[in-house]
RNA sequence: GGUCGGAUGGCCGAGAGGCGAGGCUCAGGACUGCAAAUCCUGCUACACGGGUUCAAAUCCCGUUCCGACCUCCA
């Protein structure tokens, strides 16, 4: 079965055909670094990380570009508001995003270009657009793309130019058409600026992505991704710029759906509660990732703390299976890709279907464990690890080992002492004493399980 | 006004003409000194009204409700 992906441009699921056999170039619209990341932002990161991991697991050599837009109106506004330089604002939140990506085991991109590092490429792109008659500089320092000159526009969102609500702001008088959009903005006093043939200014919102995608992936590349809300205007305008310049641009457009609360799209005005840095105080990063990744990337994910906690419990069940099995096997099998899992992932990344299979595998693994069928158990563990690896949720991944709660030898030794006391009490059938020990240990957040191989312990609150 | 999604059991969440997705919760059972963990069993739904069909959660028509985008969004 070959990989098929949903393409927003065609509104269909179709076979993925790379431009160059065995290679994939992906451009993901990353953060505009003007606030800390909330789980909606990071869902996008997780969804496309799963895509990337699956492509890599399928044998593709993946070049993954995720940009940082480090100059825009909101960043400048925030700089004034916080009384710090705009570049300090950008760096502060870029770090917050980097921390969040790391906490959720989102792989670092192959390259992470910043908009301000690609002014040269933007100016070159504008020169091409002006030369081809698709852009103009009316003399005020701005540069606009003239949308009426395009042979096609708004193909991604399937809209008609005349159906758009009129923009109607007064400062647009220099535009030839009110729907022309700014490639470049003249700088106001006190704002950062870079010199161009049309005056000092700074990038408009969309130009950076066209310039950087071309710089790192070429004129035509395989996959362009981002959130649903980027379809219009951001991606339409990227297409407009790049195609007007004569580039083929992206072959496949993929868009992740939102995390919603109370049925509504999460907005930046929600406050701090759904920021990644807050949520990973409640659940571990691996559990938050599991939750965000468990819904299909094109489905809205209705956030609730109850659902998050429930999801984390389900994940711990799988984690506990791995923990138990590896203890019994005495070794850690490497992950393998089961064919059913591959089929699910090849079907437009059908993670929910993959998770249903994973549940079955864990169940059969537990049965193998009970039957002491180590051969079947090893296969099950390998399949579980293979699946979790692609999802970025393998607890044995070194990215998460630090958060693994039961790896401390000293604690293990101490608890073993207590467990020896309890075993002695059980042996003489002094259950009052043995239960007292178990209760005292439980009060510390450590659960005791008696197994045919002897007692084992696990932290329940060690996050 | 234009464009595009959605409504599935107590909860989460897939599926997209025909064999009960899966998980969580709950109830019962096995196992256990008692538990825990695990396994087994049970609960089995598709917003509403029409239509097509041998067969509709799925296709068509209509209705209701919810949401998104329309030039600062993941």
mmCIF file of C-alpha atoms in Angstrom, chain A residues 105-403:
data_model
loop_
_atom_site.group_PDB
_atom_site.id
_atom_site.type_symbol
_atom_site.label_atom_id
_atom_site.label_comp_id
_atom_site.label_asym_id
_atom_site.label_seq_id
_atom_site.Cartn_x
_atom_site.Cartn_y
_atom_site.Cartn_z
ATOM 1 C CA UNK A 105 9.551 15.357 21.436
ATOM 2 C CA UNK A 106 8.926 17.244 18.205
ATOM 3 C CA UNK A 107 12.079 16.664 16.200
ATOM 4 C CA UNK A 108 14.118 19.740 15.368
ATOM 5 C CA UNK A 109 13.620 20.677 11.733
ATOM 6 C CA UNK A 110 16.366 20.111 9.232
ATOM 7 C CA UNK A 111 16.633 23.861 9.175
ATOM 8 C CA UNK A 112 14.718 26.562 10.971
ATOM 9 C CA UNK A 113 15.057 29.779 9.001
ATOM 10 C CA UNK A 114 14.139 33.138 10.469
ATOM 11 C CA UNK A 115 12.413 35.746 8.385
ATOM 12 C CA UNK A 116 14.887 38.476 9.302
ATOM 13 C CA UNK A 117 17.734 36.343 8.032
ATOM 14 C CA UNK A 118 16.269 36.245 4.530
ATOM 15 C CA UNK A 119 15.714 39.864 3.605
ATOM 16 C CA UNK A 120 18.014 39.456 0.620
ATOM 17 C CA UNK A 121 15.917 36.617 -0.766
ATOM 18 C CA UNK A 122 12.750 38.645 -0.211
ATOM 19 C CA UNK A 123 14.126 41.658 -2.047
ATOM 20 C CA UNK A 124 15.183 39.434 -4.926
ATOM 21 C CA UNK A 125 11.717 37.922 -5.058
ATOM 22 C CA UNK A 126 10.114 41.366 -5.133
ATOM 23 C CA UNK A 127 12.422 42.421 -7.946
ATOM 24 C CA UNK A 128 11.311 39.431 -9.968
ATOM 25 C CA UNK A 129 7.647 40.173 -9.240
ATOM 26 C CA UNK A 130 7.960 43.823 -10.224
ATOM 27 C CA UNK A 131 9.887 42.912 -13.359
ATOM 28 C CA UNK A 132 7.175 40.463 -14.366
ATOM 29 C CA UNK A 133 4.512 43.096 -13.810
ATOM 30 C CA UNK A 134 2.806 41.425 -10.867
ATOM 31 C CA UNK A 135 3.976 43.813 -8.165
ATOM 32 C CA UNK A 136 4.408 47.557 -7.857
ATOM 33 C CA UNK A 137 5.920 50.119 -5.536
ATOM 34 C CA UNK A 138 3.673 53.184 -5.426
ATOM 35 C CA UNK A 139 6.419 55.338 -3.961
ATOM 36 C CA UNK A 140 5.508 55.367 -0.285
ATOM 37 C CA UNK A 141 7.967 52.614 0.557
ATOM 38 C CA UNK A 142 5.385 49.850 0.366
ATOM 39 C CA UNK A 143 5.448 47.140 -2.269
ATOM 40 C CA UNK A 144 2.191 45.449 -3.235
ATOM 41 C CA UNK A 145 1.271 42.370 -5.175
ATOM 42 C CA UNK A 146 -1.314 43.220 -7.806
ATOM 43 C CA UNK A 147 -3.785 40.378 -7.554
ATOM 44 C CA UNK A 148 -5.728 41.313 -10.703
ATOM 45 C CA UNK A 149 -2.690 40.479 -12.813
ATOM 46 C CA UNK A 150 -2.599 36.888 -11.651
ATOM 47 C CA UNK A 151 -3.863 34.195 -13.967
ATOM 48 C CA UNK A 152 -5.295 32.428 -10.951
ATOM 49 C CA UNK A 153 -5.802 33.406 -7.347
ATOM 50 C CA UNK A 154 -7.660 31.980 -4.356
ATOM 51 C CA UNK A 155 -7.513 28.451 -5.756
ATOM 52 C CA UNK A 156 -6.761 26.931 -2.371
ATOM 53 C CA UNK A 157 -9.723 28.436 -0.549
ATOM 54 C CA UNK A 158 -11.930 28.210 -3.625
ATOM 55 C CA UNK A 159 -13.125 31.772 -3.372
ATOM 56 C CA UNK A 160 -13.800 34.430 -5.941
ATOM 57 C CA UNK A 161 -11.985 37.703 -5.664
ATOM 58 C CA UNK A 162 -15.202 39.653 -5.982
ATOM 59 C CA UNK A 163 -16.826 37.678 -3.165
ATOM 60 C CA UNK A 164 -14.315 38.797 -0.593
ATOM 61 C CA UNK A 165 -15.551 41.294 1.901
ATOM 62 C CA UNK A 166 -14.196 44.705 0.999
ATOM 63 C CA UNK A 167 -11.152 45.546 3.086
ATOM 64 C CA UNK A 168 -11.885 49.226 3.064
ATOM 65 C CA UNK A 169 -9.208 50.834 5.176
ATOM 66 C CA UNK A 170 -8.253 54.346 4.237
ATOM 67 C CA UNK A 171 -4.510 53.800 3.961
ATOM 68 C CA UNK A 172 -5.084 51.517 1.031
ATOM 69 C CA UNK A 173 -5.532 54.401 -1.377
ATOM 70 C CA UNK A 174 -2.171 53.765 -2.947
ATOM 71 C CA UNK A 175 -3.242 50.251 -3.827
ATOM 72 C CA UNK A 176 -4.445 49.713 -7.348
ATOM 73 C CA UNK A 177 -7.005 47.320 -5.968
ATOM 74 C CA UNK A 178 -8.074 47.133 -2.334
ATOM 75 C CA UNK A 179 -7.333 43.417 -2.334
ATOM 76 C CA UNK A 180 -3.720 43.845 -3.358
ATOM 77 C CA UNK A 181 -1.595 42.792 -0.419
ATOM 78 C CA UNK A 182 1.632 44.172 0.980
ATOM 79 C CA UNK A 183 4.811 42.304 0.169
ATOM 80 C CA UNK A 184 6.835 44.938 1.958
ATOM 81 C CA UNK A 185 5.908 47.664 4.390
ATOM 82 C CA UNK A 186 7.581 51.037 4.746
ATOM 83 C CA UNK A 187 8.933 51.405 8.256
ATOM 84 C CA UNK A 188 7.535 53.977 10.595
ATOM 85 C CA UNK A 189 9.873 55.950 12.851
ATOM 86 C CA UNK A 190 11.338 53.745 15.569
ATOM 87 C CA UNK A 191 10.582 50.535 13.716
ATOM 88 C CA UNK A 192 13.242 48.187 12.433
ATOM 89 C CA UNK A 193 14.003 48.519 8.762
ATOM 90 C CA UNK A 194 16.130 47.173 5.993
ATOM 91 C CA UNK A 195 17.170 49.063 2.864
ATOM 92 C CA UNK A 196 15.538 48.198 -0.464
ATOM 93 C CA UNK A 197 15.411 49.874 -3.876
ATOM 94 C CA UNK A 198 11.954 51.159 -2.887
ATOM 95 C CA UNK A 199 12.898 52.584 0.468
ATOM 96 C CA UNK A 200 13.610 51.387 3.978
ATOM 97 C CA UNK A 201 11.078 48.976 5.326
ATOM 98 C CA UNK A 202 10.291 45.561 6.670
ATOM 99 C CA UNK A 203 8.690 42.382 5.348
ATOM 100 C CA UNK A 204 4.953 41.963 4.985
ATOM 101 C CA UNK A 205 3.487 38.876 6.507
ATOM 102 C CA UNK A 206 3.520 36.436 3.593
ATOM 103 C CA UNK A 207 6.681 37.133 1.698
ATOM 104 C CA UNK A 208 9.057 35.342 4.056
ATOM 105 C CA UNK A 209 7.545 31.919 3.459
ATOM 106 C CA UNK A 210 7.775 32.139 -0.314
ATOM 107 C CA UNK A 211 11.352 33.345 -0.078
ATOM 108 C CA UNK A 212 12.507 30.770 2.437
ATOM 109 C CA UNK A 213 10.714 27.822 0.878
ATOM 110 C CA UNK A 214 12.411 28.637 -2.402
ATOM 111 C CA UNK A 215 15.764 29.096 -0.696
ATOM 112 C CA UNK A 216 15.788 25.709 1.013
ATOM 113 C CA UNK A 217 13.468 23.496 -0.969
ATOM 114 C CA UNK A 218 13.678 24.959 -4.442
ATOM 115 C CA UNK A 219 11.126 26.436 -6.800
ATOM 116 C CA UNK A 220 8.899 23.387 -6.566
ATOM 117 C CA UNK A 221 8.679 21.126 -3.549
ATOM 118 C CA UNK A 222 6.553 18.309 -2.200
ATOM 119 C CA UNK A 223 4.500 19.303 0.824
ATOM 120 C CA UNK A 224 3.503 22.576 2.425
ATOM 121 C CA UNK A 225 1.758 22.453 5.770
ATOM 122 C CA UNK A 226 0.156 24.632 8.383
ATOM 123 C CA UNK A 227 -3.009 25.236 10.346
ATOM 124 C CA UNK A 228 -6.410 25.399 8.679
ATOM 125 C CA UNK A 229 -6.667 29.119 9.297
ATOM 126 C CA UNK A 230 -3.609 29.797 7.182
ATOM 127 C CA UNK A 231 -5.371 28.713 4.003
ATOM 128 C CA UNK A 232 -6.587 32.231 3.516
ATOM 129 C CA UNK A 233 -4.942 34.636 3.278
ATOM 130 C CA UNK A 234 -1.473 33.370 4.130
ATOM 131 C CA UNK A 235 -1.170 30.364 1.864
ATOM 132 C CA UNK A 236 -3.159 31.933 -0.951
ATOM 133 C CA UNK A 237 -0.760 34.818 -0.928
ATOM 134 C CA UNK A 238 2.269 32.575 -0.787
ATOM 135 C CA UNK A 239 0.931 30.791 -3.849
ATOM 136 C CA UNK A 240 0.247 34.114 -5.533
ATOM 137 C CA UNK A 241 3.772 35.383 -4.923
ATOM 138 C CA UNK A 242 5.567 32.203 -5.843
ATOM 139 C CA UNK A 243 3.542 31.329 -8.915
ATOM 140 C CA UNK A 244 3.700 34.907 -10.173
ATOM 141 C CA UNK A 245 7.466 34.626 -9.896
ATOM 142 C CA UNK A 246 7.312 31.537 -12.069
ATOM 143 C CA UNK A 247 7.814 28.909 -9.382
ATOM 144 C CA UNK A 248 5.837 25.703 -9.205
ATOM 145 C CA UNK A 249 5.709 25.946 -5.414
ATOM 146 C CA UNK A 250 4.014 23.248 -3.331
ATOM 147 C CA UNK A 251 2.566 20.079 -4.829
ATOM 148 C CA UNK A 252 0.559 18.999 -1.793
ATOM 149 C CA UNK A 253 -1.080 21.247 0.778
ATOM 150 C CA UNK A 254 -1.799 19.800 4.174
ATOM 151 C CA UNK A 255 -3.656 21.564 6.958
ATOM 152 C CA UNK A 256 -4.188 20.478 10.514
ATOM 153 C CA UNK A 257 -7.437 21.245 12.318
ATOM 154 C CA UNK A 258 -7.664 23.132 15.570
ATOM 155 C CA UNK A 259 -7.791 22.357 19.163
ATOM 156 C CA UNK A 260 -11.119 23.773 20.263
ATOM 157 C CA UNK A 261 -12.600 24.612 23.625
ATOM 158 C CA UNK A 262 -16.352 24.631 24.136
ATOM 159 C CA UNK A 263 -16.693 24.063 20.431
ATOM 160 C CA UNK A 264 -14.787 27.173 19.530
ATOM 161 C CA UNK A 265 -11.407 27.756 18.037
ATOM 162 C CA UNK A 266 -8.758 28.496 20.588
ATOM 163 C CA UNK A 267 -7.698 32.075 20.455
ATOM 164 C CA UNK A 268 -4.757 33.884 21.846
ATOM 165 C CA UNK A 269 -6.977 35.777 24.246
ATOM 166 C CA UNK A 270 -7.688 32.668 26.282
ATOM 167 C CA UNK A 271 -5.061 33.366 28.862
ATOM 168 C CA UNK A 272 -2.417 31.086 30.173
ATOM 169 C CA UNK A 273 -4.209 27.907 31.090
ATOM 170 C CA UNK A 274 -3.740 26.174 27.772
ATOM 171 C CA UNK A 275 -0.167 27.127 27.218
ATOM 172 C CA UNK A 276 2.118 24.181 26.782
ATOM 173 C CA UNK A 277 4.305 25.210 29.682
ATOM 174 C CA UNK A 278 1.291 25.129 31.999
ATOM 175 C CA UNK A 279 -0.140 21.842 30.780
ATOM 176 C CA UNK A 280 3.097 19.941 31.156
ATOM 177 C CA UNK A 281 2.850 20.682 34.844
ATOM 178 C CA UNK A 282 -0.336 18.614 34.892
ATOM 179 C CA UNK A 283 0.694 15.758 32.629
ATOM 180 C CA UNK A 284 4.064 14.704 31.268
ATOM 181 C CA UNK A 285 5.101 15.940 27.852
ATOM 182 C CA UNK A 286 4.777 12.471 26.398
ATOM 183 C CA UNK A 287 1.206 12.290 27.667
ATOM 184 C CA UNK A 288 0.304 15.688 26.226
ATOM 185 C CA UNK A 289 1.794 14.629 22.924
ATOM 186 C CA UNK A 290 -0.165 11.374 23.018
ATOM 187 C CA UNK A 291 -3.357 13.347 23.572
ATOM 188 C CA UNK A 292 -2.700 15.881 20.829
ATOM 189 C CA UNK A 293 -1.608 13.238 18.378
ATOM 190 C CA UNK A 294 -4.397 10.762 19.021
ATOM 191 C CA UNK A 295 -7.101 12.516 17.002
ATOM 192 C CA UNK A 296 -6.895 12.569 13.232
ATOM 193 C CA UNK A 297 -4.971 15.641 12.137
ATOM 194 C CA UNK A 298 -7.901 16.927 10.068
ATOM 195 C CA UNK A 299 -10.418 16.572 12.907
ATOM 196 C CA UNK A 300 -11.096 19.230 15.462
ATOM 197 C CA UNK A 301 -9.868 18.158 18.866
ATOM 198 C CA UNK A 302 -12.211 19.277 21.600
ATOM 199 C CA UNK A 303 -9.984 20.010 24.562
ATOM 200 C CA UNK A 304 -10.943 19.306 28.131
ATOM 201 C CA UNK A 305 -8.879 18.550 31.177
ATOM 202 C CA UNK A 306 -10.975 15.430 31.711
ATOM 203 C CA UNK A 307 -10.207 14.151 28.224
ATOM 204 C CA UNK A 308 -6.531 14.954 28.680
ATOM 205 C CA UNK A 309 -6.340 13.057 31.955
ATOM 206 C CA UNK A 310 -8.295 10.138 30.508
ATOM 207 C CA UNK A 311 -5.969 10.025 27.553
ATOM 208 C CA UNK A 312 -2.951 10.065 29.850
ATOM 209 C CA UNK A 313 -4.346 7.105 31.794
ATOM 210 C CA UNK A 314 -4.778 5.167 28.572
ATOM 211 C CA UNK A 315 -1.217 5.938 27.613
ATOM 212 C CA UNK A 316 0.124 4.807 30.969
ATOM 213 C CA UNK A 317 -1.518 1.453 30.381
ATOM 214 C CA UNK A 318 0.593 0.983 27.274
ATOM 215 C CA UNK A 319 3.651 2.281 29.039
ATOM 216 C CA UNK A 320 3.092 -0.146 31.917
ATOM 217 C CA UNK A 321 2.835 -2.999 29.436
ATOM 218 C CA UNK A 322 6.215 -2.089 27.971
ATOM 219 C CA UNK A 323 7.723 -1.715 31.398
ATOM 220 C CA UNK A 324 6.473 -5.116 32.561
ATOM 221 C CA UNK A 325 7.374 -6.895 29.360
ATOM 222 C CA UNK A 326 10.884 -5.586 29.148
ATOM 223 C CA UNK A 327 11.431 -6.659 32.743
ATOM 224 C CA UNK A 328 10.291 -10.184 31.909
ATOM 225 C CA UNK A 329 12.137 -10.375 28.601
ATOM 226 C CA UNK A 330 15.315 -9.058 30.136
ATOM 227 C CA UNK A 331 15.987 -7.052 26.993
ATOM 228 C CA UNK A 332 14.506 -4.194 25.006
ATOM 229 C CA UNK A 333 13.329 -5.221 21.532
ATOM 230 C CA UNK A 334 13.745 -2.602 18.827
ATOM 231 C CA UNK A 335 10.605 -1.240 17.221
ATOM 232 C CA UNK A 336 9.194 -2.790 14.082
ATOM 233 C CA UNK A 337 6.434 -1.548 11.790
ATOM 234 C CA UNK A 338 3.459 -3.889 11.679
ATOM 235 C CA UNK A 339 1.749 -4.118 8.291
ATOM 236 C CA UNK A 340 -1.641 -3.094 9.678
ATOM 237 C CA UNK A 341 -0.090 -0.037 11.227
ATOM 238 C CA UNK A 342 1.574 0.846 7.944
ATOM 239 C CA UNK A 343 -1.736 0.530 6.126
ATOM 240 C CA UNK A 344 -3.393 2.881 8.593
ATOM 241 C CA UNK A 345 -0.649 5.481 8.376
ATOM 242 C CA UNK A 346 -0.550 5.256 4.593
ATOM 243 C CA UNK A 347 -4.242 6.136 4.558
ATOM 244 C CA UNK A 348 -3.751 9.845 5.128
ATOM 245 C CA UNK A 349 -2.150 9.259 8.522
ATOM 246 C CA UNK A 350 -5.100 7.451 10.088
ATOM 247 C CA UNK A 351 -3.696 7.580 13.592
ATOM 248 C CA UNK A 352 -6.996 6.660 15.297
ATOM 249 C CA UNK A 353 -7.150 3.443 13.276
ATOM 250 C CA UNK A 354 -3.527 2.813 14.187
ATOM 251 C CA UNK A 355 -4.346 3.270 17.853
ATOM 252 C CA UNK A 356 -7.155 0.728 17.645
ATOM 253 C CA UNK A 357 -4.587 -1.754 16.331
ATOM 254 C CA UNK A 358 -2.185 -0.753 19.052
ATOM 255 C CA UNK A 359 -4.802 -1.603 21.668
ATOM 256 C CA UNK A 360 -5.187 -5.038 20.154
ATOM 257 C CA UNK A 361 -1.439 -5.548 20.148
ATOM 258 C CA UNK A 362 -1.155 -4.549 23.795
ATOM 259 C CA UNK A 363 -3.989 -6.900 24.638
ATOM 260 C CA UNK A 364 -2.398 -9.839 22.864
ATOM 261 C CA UNK A 365 0.918 -8.898 24.439
ATOM 262 C CA UNK A 366 -0.626 -9.007 27.873
ATOM 263 C CA UNK A 367 -2.066 -12.400 27.062
ATOM 264 C CA UNK A 368 1.353 -13.572 25.950
ATOM 265 C CA UNK A 369 2.740 -12.237 29.184
ATOM 266 C CA UNK A 370 0.189 -14.181 31.200
ATOM 267 C CA UNK A 371 0.937 -17.332 29.211
ATOM 268 C CA UNK A 372 4.688 -16.742 29.521
ATOM 269 C CA UNK A 373 4.884 -16.869 25.723
ATOM 270 C CA UNK A 374 8.063 -14.856 25.381
ATOM 271 C CA UNK A 375 8.307 -15.205 21.617
ATOM 272 C CA UNK A 376 4.887 -13.630 21.056
ATOM 273 C CA UNK A 377 5.585 -11.121 23.776
ATOM 274 C CA UNK A 378 8.751 -9.933 22.082
ATOM 275 C CA UNK A 379 6.897 -9.415 18.810
ATOM 276 C CA UNK A 380 4.158 -7.475 20.562
ATOM 277 C CA UNK A 381 6.664 -5.261 22.343
ATOM 278 C CA UNK A 382 8.507 -4.596 19.091
ATOM 279 C CA UNK A 383 5.274 -3.642 17.348
ATOM 280 C CA UNK A 384 4.202 -1.397 20.187
ATOM 281 C CA UNK A 385 7.572 0.328 20.171
ATOM 282 C CA UNK A 386 7.449 0.689 16.407
ATOM 283 C CA UNK A 387 4.051 2.329 16.574
ATOM 284 C CA UNK A 388 4.936 4.586 19.479
ATOM 285 C CA UNK A 389 8.160 5.557 17.765
ATOM 286 C CA UNK A 390 6.356 6.869 14.708
ATOM 287 C CA UNK A 391 3.921 8.701 16.940
ATOM 288 C CA UNK A 392 6.848 10.170 18.850
ATOM 289 C CA UNK A 393 5.557 8.634 22.069
ATOM 290 C CA UNK A 394 8.002 5.842 22.807
ATOM 291 C CA UNK A 395 8.732 6.127 26.530
ATOM 292 C CA UNK A 396 12.082 4.459 25.860
ATOM 293 C CA UNK A 397 13.033 7.228 23.453
ATOM 294 C CA UNK A 398 15.935 9.047 25.016
ATOM 295 C CA UNK A 399 13.959 12.268 24.702
ATOM 296 C CA UNK A 400 11.673 10.964 27.412
ATOM 297 C CA UNK A 401 13.929 8.786 29.518
ATOM 298 C CA UNK A 402 14.560 11.604 31.924
ATOM 299 C CA UNK A 403 10.872 11.702 32.718
#
